Coordinates of C-alpha atoms in Angstrom, one line a residue:
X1 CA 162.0 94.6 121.9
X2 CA 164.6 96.8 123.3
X3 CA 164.3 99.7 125.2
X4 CA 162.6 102.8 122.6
X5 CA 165.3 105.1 123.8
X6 CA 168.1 102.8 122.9
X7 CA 167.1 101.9 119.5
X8 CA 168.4 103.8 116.3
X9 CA 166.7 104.6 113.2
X10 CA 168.0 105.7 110.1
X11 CA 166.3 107.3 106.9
X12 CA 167.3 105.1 103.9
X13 CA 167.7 106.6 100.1
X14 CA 169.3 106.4 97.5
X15 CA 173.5 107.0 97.3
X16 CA 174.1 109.6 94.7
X17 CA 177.6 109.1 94.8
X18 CA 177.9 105.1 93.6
X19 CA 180.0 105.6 90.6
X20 CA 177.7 104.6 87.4
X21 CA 174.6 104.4 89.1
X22 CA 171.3 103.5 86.7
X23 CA 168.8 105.2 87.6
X24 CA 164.6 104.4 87.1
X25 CA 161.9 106.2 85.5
X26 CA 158.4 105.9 86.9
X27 CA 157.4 102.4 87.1
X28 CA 154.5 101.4 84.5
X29 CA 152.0 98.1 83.7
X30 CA 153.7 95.3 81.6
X31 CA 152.3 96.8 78.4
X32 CA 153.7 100.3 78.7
X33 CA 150.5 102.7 79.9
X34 CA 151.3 104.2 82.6
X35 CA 149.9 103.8 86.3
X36 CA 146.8 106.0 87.5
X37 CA 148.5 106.9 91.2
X38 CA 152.4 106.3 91.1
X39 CA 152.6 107.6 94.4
X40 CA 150.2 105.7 95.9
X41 CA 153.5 103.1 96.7
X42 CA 154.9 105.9 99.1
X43 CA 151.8 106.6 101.0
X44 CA 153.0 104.5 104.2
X45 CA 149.9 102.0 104.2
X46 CA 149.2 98.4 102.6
X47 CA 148.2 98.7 98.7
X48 CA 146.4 96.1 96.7
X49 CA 148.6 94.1 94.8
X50 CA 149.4 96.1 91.5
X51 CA 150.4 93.2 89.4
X52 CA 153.6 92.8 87.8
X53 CA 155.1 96.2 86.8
X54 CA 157.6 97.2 84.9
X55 CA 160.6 99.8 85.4
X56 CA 162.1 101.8 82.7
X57 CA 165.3 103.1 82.9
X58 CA 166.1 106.5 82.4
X59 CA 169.4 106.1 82.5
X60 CA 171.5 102.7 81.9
X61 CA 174.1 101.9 84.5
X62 CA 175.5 99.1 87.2
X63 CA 172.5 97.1 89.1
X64 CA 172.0 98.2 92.6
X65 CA 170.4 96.3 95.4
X66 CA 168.6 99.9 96.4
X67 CA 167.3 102.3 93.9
X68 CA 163.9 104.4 93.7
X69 CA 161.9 105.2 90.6
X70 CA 160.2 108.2 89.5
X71 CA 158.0 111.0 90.6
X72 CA 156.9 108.6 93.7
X73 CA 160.4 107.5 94.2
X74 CA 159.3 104.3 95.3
X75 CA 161.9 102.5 96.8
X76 CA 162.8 99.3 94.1
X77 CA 165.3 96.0 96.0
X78 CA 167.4 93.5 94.3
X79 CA 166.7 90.0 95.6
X80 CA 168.9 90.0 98.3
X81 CA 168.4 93.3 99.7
X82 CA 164.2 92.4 99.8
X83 CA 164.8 88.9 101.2
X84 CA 166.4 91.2 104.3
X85 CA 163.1 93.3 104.6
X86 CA 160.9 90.5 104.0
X87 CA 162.7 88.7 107.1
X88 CA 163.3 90.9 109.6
X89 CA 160.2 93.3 108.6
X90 CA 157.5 91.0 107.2
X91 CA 154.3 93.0 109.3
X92 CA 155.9 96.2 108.2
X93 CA 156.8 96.1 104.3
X94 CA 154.8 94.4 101.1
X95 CA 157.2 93.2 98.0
X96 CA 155.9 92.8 94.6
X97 CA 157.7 92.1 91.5
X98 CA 158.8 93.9 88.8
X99 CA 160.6 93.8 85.8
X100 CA 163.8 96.1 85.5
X101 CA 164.5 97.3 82.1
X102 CA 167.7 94.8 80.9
X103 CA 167.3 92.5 83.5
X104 CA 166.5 88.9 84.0
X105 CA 166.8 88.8 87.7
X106 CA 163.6 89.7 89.6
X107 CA 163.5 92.8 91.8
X108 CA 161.0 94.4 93.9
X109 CA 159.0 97.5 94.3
X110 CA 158.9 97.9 98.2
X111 CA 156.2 99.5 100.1
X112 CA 156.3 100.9 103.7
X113 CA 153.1 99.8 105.1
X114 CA 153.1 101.3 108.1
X115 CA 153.0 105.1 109.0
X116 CA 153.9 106.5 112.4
X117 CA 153.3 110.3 113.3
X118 CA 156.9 110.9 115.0
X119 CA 158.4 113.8 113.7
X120 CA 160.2 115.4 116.6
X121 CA 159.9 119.0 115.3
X122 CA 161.8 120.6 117.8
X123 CA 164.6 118.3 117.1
X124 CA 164.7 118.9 114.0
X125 CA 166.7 121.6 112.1
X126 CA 164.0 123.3 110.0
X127 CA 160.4 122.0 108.3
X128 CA 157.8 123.7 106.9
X129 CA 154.0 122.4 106.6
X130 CA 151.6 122.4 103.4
X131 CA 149.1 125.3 103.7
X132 CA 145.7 126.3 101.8
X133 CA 147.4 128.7 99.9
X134 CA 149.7 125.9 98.9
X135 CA 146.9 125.1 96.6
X136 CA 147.3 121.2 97.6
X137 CA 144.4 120.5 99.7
X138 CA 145.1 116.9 100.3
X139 CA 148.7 118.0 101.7
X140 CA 147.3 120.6 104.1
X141 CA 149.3 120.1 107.3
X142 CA 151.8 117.5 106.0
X143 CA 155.2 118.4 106.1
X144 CA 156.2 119.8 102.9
X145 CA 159.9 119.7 104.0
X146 CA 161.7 118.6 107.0
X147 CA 165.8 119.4 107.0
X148 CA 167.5 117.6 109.7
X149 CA 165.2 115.0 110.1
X150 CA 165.2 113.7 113.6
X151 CA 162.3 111.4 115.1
X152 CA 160.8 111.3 118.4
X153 CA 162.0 107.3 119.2
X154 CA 158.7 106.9 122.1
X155 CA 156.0 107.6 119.4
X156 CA 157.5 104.1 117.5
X157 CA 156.4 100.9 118.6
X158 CA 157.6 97.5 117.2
X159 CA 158.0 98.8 113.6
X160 CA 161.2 98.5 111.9
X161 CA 160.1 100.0 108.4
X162 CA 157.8 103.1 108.0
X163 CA 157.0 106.2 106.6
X164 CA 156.7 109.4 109.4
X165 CA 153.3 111.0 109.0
X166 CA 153.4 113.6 106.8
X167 CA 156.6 113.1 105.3
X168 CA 156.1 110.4 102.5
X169 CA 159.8 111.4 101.4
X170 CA 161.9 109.6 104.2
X171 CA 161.8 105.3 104.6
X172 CA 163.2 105.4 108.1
X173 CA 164.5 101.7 108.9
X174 CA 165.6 100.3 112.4
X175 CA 169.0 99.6 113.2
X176 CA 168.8 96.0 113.3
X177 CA 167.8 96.1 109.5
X178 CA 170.3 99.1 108.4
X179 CA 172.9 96.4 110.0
X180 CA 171.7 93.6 108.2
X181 CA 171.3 95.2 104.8
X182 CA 175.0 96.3 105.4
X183 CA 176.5 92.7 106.2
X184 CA 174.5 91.7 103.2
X185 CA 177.0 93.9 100.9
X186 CA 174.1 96.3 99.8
X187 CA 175.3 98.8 97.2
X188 CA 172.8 102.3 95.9
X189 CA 171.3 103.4 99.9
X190 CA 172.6 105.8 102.5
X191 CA 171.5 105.6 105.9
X192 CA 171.4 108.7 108.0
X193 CA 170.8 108.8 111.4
X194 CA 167.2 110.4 112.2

């Protein structure tokens, strides 16, 4: 593993700006009802296998290899874009499959199974944490935002895929993956340097 210092990381979402982009409504079971905790895919820990799901589309468009659906934005891969995770980041990630709305190739819902408490406040440009008065227990001291995201690179370890503590929003990758995913040909993700 090379040196922490050395290594990059980069906080992967969706492109907003890929002309015709589709875009996902919250994923749901086979049948239709929806799930009881759709965030519970963005949580940064391993999840019981949900079974296959199915992803609505709330609006039509071109297939992406990278897209997230609904209120948990859970990251969902095309085949080739997961094969890269599932690779390079097998200890770090869990892929299920679901079934995109018009399509007959499989994709997957991808979960971050690892969390690492690494937010390098000082670093960063602004954040503000989840208070009592909130009226969100369960969020008290997460960050409720974080502009300018930057990372404190010591506090990571091996992991190449995770979720910051407290900040369920960002998917922070490793730069050996961002590289990968971009020889690939990936099209829907940004990656911005944390």
């Amino acid at each position: 593993m090379p040196d922490a210092m050395k290594r990059r990381f980069f906080d992967l979402s969706i492109d907003v700006y890929v002309p015709g982009r589709w875009y996902f409504k919250t994923p749901t079971h086979l049948e239709g009802q929806p799930l009881d905790n759709p965030w519970e895919f963005t949580r940064g820990t391993p999840i019981p296998s949900p079974g296959l799901l199915r992803i609505p589309l709330s609006r039509p468009g071109k297939p992406l290899d990278f897209t997230s659906a609904g209120v948990g934005v859970t990251p969902v891969l095309s085949t080739r874009a997961a094969e890269v995770f599932r690779t390079l980041a097998p200890n770090d990630v869990q892929l299920f499959p679901v079934q995109v709305e018009g399509q007959v190739e499989p994709y997957f819902l991808l979960v971050a199974a690892r969390t690492v408490r690494c937010v390098d406040e000082a670093a960063s440009e602004e954040f503000k944490l989840w208070t009592p008065e909130d009226g969100q227990p369960e969020k008290v001291g997460g960050y409720k935002y974080v502009a300018g995201l930057r990372i404190d690179k010591t506090k990571v370890a091996d992991e190449r895929v995770f979720r910051p503590w407290g900040l369920r929003s960002a998917l922070i990758v490793d730069g050996d993956l961002k590289d990968a995913l971009e020889q690939t040909g990936i099209v829907g993700g940004q990656f911005v340097e944390v």
